[in-house]
PDB file of C-alpha atoms in Angstrom:
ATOM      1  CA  UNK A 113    -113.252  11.481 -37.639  1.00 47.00           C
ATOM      2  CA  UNK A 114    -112.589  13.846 -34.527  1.00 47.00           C
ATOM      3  CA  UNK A 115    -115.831  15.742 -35.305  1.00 48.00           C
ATOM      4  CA  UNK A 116    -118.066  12.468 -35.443  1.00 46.00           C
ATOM      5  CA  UNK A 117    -116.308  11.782 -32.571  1.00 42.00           C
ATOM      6  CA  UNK A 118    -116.891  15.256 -30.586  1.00 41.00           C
ATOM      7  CA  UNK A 119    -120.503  14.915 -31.944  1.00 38.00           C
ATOM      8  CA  UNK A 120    -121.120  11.405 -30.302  1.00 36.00           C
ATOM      9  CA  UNK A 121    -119.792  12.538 -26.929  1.00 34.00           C
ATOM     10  CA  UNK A 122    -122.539  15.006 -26.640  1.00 33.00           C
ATOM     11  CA  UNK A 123    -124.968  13.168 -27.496  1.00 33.00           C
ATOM     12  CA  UNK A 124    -124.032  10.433 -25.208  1.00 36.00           C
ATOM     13  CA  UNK A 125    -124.036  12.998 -22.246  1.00 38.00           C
ATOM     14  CA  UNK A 126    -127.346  13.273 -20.858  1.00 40.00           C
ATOM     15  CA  UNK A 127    -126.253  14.840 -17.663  1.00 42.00           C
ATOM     16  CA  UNK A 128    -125.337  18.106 -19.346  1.00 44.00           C
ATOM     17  CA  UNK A 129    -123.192  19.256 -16.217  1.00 42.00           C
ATOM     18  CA  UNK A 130    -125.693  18.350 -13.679  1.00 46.00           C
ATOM     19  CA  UNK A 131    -124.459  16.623 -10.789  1.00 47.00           C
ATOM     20  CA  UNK A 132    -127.113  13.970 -10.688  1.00 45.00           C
ATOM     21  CA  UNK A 133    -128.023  12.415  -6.942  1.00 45.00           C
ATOM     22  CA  UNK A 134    -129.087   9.065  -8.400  1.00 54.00           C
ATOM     23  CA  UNK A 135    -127.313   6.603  -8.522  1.00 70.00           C
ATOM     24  CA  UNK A 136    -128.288   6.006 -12.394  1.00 83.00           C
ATOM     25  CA  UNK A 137    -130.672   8.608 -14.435  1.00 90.00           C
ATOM     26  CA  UNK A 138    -133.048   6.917 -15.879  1.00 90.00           C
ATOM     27  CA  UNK A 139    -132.368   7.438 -19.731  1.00 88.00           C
ATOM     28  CA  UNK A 140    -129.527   4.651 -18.378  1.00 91.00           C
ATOM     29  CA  UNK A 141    -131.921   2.530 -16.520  1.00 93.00           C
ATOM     30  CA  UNK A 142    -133.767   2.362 -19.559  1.00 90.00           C
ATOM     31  CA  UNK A 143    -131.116   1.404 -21.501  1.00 92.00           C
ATOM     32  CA  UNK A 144    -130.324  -1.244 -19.400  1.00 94.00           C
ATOM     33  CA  UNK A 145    -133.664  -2.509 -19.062  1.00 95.00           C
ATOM     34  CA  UNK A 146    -134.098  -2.769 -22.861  1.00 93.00           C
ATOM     35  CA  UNK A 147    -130.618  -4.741 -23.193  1.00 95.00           C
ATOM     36  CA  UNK A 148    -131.895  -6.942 -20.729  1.00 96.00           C
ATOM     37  CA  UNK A 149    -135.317  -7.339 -22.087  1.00 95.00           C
ATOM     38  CA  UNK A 150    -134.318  -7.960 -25.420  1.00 96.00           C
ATOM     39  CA  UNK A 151    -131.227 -10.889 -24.217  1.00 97.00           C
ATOM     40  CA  UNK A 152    -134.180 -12.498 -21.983  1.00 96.00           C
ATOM     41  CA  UNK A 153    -136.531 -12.280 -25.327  1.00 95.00           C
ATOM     42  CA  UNK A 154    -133.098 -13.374 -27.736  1.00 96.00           C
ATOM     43  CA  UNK A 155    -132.445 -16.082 -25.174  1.00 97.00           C
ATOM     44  CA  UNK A 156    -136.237 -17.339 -25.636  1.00 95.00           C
ATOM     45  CA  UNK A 157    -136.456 -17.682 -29.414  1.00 95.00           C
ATOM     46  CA  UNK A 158    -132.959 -18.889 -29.081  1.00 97.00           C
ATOM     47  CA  UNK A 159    -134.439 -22.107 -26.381  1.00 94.00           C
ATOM     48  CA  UNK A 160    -131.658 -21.202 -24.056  1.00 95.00           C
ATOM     49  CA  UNK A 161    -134.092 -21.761 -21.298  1.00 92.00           C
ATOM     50  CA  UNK A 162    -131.697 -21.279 -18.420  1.00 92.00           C
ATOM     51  CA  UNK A 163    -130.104 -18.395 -19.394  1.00 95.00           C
ATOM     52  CA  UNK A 164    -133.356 -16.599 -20.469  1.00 95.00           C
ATOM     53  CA  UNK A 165    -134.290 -16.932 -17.100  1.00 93.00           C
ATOM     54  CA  UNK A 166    -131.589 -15.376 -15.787  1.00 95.00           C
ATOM     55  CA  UNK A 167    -132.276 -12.370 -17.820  1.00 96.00           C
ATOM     56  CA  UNK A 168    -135.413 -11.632 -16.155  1.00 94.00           C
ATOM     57  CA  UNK A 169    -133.298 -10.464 -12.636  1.00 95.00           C
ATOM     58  CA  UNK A 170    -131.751  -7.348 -14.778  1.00 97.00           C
ATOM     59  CA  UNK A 171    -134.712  -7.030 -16.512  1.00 97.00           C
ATOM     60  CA  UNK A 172    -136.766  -7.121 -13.612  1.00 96.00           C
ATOM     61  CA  UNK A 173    -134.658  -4.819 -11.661  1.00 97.00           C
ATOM     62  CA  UNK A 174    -134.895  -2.076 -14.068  1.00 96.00           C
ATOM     63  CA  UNK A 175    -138.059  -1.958 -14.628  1.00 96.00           C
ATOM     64  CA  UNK A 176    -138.596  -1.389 -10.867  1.00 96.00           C
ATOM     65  CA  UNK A 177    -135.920   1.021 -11.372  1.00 95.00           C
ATOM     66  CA  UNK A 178    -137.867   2.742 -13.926  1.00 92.00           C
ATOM     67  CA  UNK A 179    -140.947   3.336 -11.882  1.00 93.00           C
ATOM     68  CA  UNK A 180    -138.268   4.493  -8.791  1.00 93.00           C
ATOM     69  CA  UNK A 181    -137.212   7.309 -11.293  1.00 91.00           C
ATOM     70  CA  UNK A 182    -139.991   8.851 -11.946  1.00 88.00           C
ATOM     71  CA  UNK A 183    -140.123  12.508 -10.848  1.00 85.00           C
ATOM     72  CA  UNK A 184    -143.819  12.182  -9.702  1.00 88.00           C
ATOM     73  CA  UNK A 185    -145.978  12.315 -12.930  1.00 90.00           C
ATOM     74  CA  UNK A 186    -148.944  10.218 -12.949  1.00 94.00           C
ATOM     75  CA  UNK A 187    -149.349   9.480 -16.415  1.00 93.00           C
ATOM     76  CA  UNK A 188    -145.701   8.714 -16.465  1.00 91.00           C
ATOM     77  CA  UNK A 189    -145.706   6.347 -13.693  1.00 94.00           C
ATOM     78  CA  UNK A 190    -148.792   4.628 -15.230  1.00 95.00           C
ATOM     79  CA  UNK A 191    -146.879   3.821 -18.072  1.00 93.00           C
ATOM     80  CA  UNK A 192    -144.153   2.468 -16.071  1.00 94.00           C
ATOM     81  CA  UNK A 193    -146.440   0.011 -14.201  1.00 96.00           C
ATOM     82  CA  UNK A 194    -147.656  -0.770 -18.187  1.00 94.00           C
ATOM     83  CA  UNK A 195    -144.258  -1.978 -18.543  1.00 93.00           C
ATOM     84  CA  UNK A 196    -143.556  -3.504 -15.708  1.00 96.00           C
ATOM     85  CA  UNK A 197    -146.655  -5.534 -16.538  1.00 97.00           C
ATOM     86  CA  UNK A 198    -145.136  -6.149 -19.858  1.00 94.00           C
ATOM     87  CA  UNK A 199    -142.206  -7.341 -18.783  1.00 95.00           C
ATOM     88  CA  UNK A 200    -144.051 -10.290 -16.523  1.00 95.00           C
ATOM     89  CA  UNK A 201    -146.014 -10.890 -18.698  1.00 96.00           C
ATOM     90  CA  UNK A 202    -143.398 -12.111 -21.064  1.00 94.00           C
ATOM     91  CA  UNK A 203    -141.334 -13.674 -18.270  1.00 93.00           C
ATOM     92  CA  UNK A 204    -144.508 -16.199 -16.924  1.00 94.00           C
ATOM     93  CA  UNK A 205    -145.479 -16.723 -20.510  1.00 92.00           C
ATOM     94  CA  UNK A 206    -141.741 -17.734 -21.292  1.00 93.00           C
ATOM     95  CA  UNK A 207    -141.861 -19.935 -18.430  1.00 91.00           C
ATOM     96  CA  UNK A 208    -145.154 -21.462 -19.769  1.00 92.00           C
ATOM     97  CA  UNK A 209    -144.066 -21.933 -23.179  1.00 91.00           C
ATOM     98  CA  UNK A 210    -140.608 -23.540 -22.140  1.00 91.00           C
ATOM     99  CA  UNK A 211    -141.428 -25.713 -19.723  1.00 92.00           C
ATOM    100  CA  UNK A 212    -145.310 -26.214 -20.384  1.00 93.00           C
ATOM    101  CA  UNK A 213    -146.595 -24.681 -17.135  1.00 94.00           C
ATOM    102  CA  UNK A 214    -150.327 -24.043 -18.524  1.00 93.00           C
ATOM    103  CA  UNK A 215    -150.444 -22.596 -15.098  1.00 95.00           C
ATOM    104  CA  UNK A 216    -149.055 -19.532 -16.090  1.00 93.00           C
ATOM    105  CA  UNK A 217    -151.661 -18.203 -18.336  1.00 94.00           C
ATOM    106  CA  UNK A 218    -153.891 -16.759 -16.175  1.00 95.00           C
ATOM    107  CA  UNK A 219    -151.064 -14.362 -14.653  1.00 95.00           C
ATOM    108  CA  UNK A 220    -149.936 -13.531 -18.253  1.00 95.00           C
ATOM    109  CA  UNK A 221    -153.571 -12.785 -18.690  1.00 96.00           C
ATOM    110  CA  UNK A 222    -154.118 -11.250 -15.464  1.00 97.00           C
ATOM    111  CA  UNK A 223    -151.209  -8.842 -15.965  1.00 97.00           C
ATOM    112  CA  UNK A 224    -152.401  -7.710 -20.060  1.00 97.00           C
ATOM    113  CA  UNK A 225    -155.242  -6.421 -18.295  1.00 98.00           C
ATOM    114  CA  UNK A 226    -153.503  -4.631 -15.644  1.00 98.00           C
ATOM    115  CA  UNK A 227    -151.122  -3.580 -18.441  1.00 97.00           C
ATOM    116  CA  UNK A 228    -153.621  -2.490 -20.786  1.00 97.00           C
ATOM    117  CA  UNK A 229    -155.625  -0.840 -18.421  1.00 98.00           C
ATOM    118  CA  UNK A 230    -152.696   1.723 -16.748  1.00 97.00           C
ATOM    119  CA  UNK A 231    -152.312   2.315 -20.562  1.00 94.00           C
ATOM    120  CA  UNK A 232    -155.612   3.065 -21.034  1.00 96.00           C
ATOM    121  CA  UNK A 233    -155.679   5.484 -17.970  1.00 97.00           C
ATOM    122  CA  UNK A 234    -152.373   7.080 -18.748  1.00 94.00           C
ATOM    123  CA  UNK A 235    -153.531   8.229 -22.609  1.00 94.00           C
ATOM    124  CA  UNK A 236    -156.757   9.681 -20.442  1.00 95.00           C
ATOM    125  CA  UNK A 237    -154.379  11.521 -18.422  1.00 94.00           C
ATOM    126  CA  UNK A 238    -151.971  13.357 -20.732  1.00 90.00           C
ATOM    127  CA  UNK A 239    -152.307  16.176 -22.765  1.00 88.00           C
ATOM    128  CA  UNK A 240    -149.405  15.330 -24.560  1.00 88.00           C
ATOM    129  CA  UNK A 241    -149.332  11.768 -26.543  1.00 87.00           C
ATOM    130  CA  UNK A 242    -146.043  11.513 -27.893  1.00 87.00           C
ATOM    131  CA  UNK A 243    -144.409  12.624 -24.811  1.00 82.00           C
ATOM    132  CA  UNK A 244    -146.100  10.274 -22.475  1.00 84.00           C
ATOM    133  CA  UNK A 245    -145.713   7.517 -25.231  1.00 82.00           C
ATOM    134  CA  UNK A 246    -141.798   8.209 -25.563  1.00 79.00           C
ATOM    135  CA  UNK A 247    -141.535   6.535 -21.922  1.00 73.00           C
ATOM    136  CA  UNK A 248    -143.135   3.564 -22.701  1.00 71.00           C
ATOM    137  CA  UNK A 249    -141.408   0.422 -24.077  1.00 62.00           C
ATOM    138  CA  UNK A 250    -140.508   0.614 -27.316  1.00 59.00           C
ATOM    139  CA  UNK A 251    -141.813   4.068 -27.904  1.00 62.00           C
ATOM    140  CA  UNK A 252    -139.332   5.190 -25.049  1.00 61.00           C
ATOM    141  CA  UNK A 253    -136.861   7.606 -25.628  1.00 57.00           C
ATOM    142  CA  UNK A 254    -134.826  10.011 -24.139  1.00 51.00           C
ATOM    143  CA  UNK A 255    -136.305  13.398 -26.352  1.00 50.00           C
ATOM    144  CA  UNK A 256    -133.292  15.232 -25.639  1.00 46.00           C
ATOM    145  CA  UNK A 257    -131.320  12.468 -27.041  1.00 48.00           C
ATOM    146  CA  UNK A 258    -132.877  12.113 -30.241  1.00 48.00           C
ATOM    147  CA  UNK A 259    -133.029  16.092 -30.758  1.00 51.00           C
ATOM    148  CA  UNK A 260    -129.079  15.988 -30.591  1.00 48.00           C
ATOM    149  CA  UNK A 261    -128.427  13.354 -33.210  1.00 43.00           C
ATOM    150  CA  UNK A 262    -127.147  14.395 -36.197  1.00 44.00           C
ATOM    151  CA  UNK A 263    -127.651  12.394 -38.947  1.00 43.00           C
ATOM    152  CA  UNK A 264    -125.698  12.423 -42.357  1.00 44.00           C
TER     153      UNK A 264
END
């Protein structure tokens, strides 16, 4: 039990000893902005209207955060504007489905195309795939993490 428990510290720390100026490295914005995402999404299928909306301030929040964490990569910070497109575009089509704003639509459709095209012009950019795609929603992960887990 210690072990597993020795083994899931280190995994858990991403800082390895580096005093970090952020306030919050972005492997932890990111996991914040997925909890969020995925409560606003729950709280959708769930038709907890009010509460869903709520969600979207977190949610919102850190995926601005996201694109204020990136260390200057292009291709990287495409992929965060992908997202960020993502994540409106599920917010105004929540809002249309749960309240029947038809309205909407055209931003949800507005943003896929935004969305879709930083995508597009982020895979034209890189040279390397699964890195670029392990920063974008849920392709995103933290490649240091997932080369420390051990698993039994």
């Amino acid at each position: 039990m210690k072990e597993q428990t020795t083994k899931k510290a280190a995994v858990c720390n991403s800082g390895k000893g580096k005093k970090n100026s952020r306030f919050l490295s972005r492997s932890t914005v990111d996991i914040l902005n997925s909890l969020s995402w995925f409560f606003m999404d729950a709280f959708w299928m769930l038709q907890f209207p009010r509460v869903c909306v709520c969600c979207i301030i977190p949610t919102a929040i850190t995926g601005i955060a996201l694109l204020l964490t990136n260390k200057g990569n292009k291709a990287v910070m495409l992929m965060d504007i992908s997202t960020n497109c993502w994540i409106w575009m599920n917010f105004f089509w929540i809002l249309q489905d749960m309240w029947n704003l038809d309205f909407m639509m055209p931003y949800v459709k507005l943003l896929t195309l935004i969305g879709i095209a930083c995508l597009i012009a982020a895979v034209r950019m890189s040279d390397d795939l699964p890195a670029l795609f392990s920063q974008f929603g849920p392709f995103r992960s933290s490649a240091s993490y997932y080369k420390n887990v051990h698993i039994d």
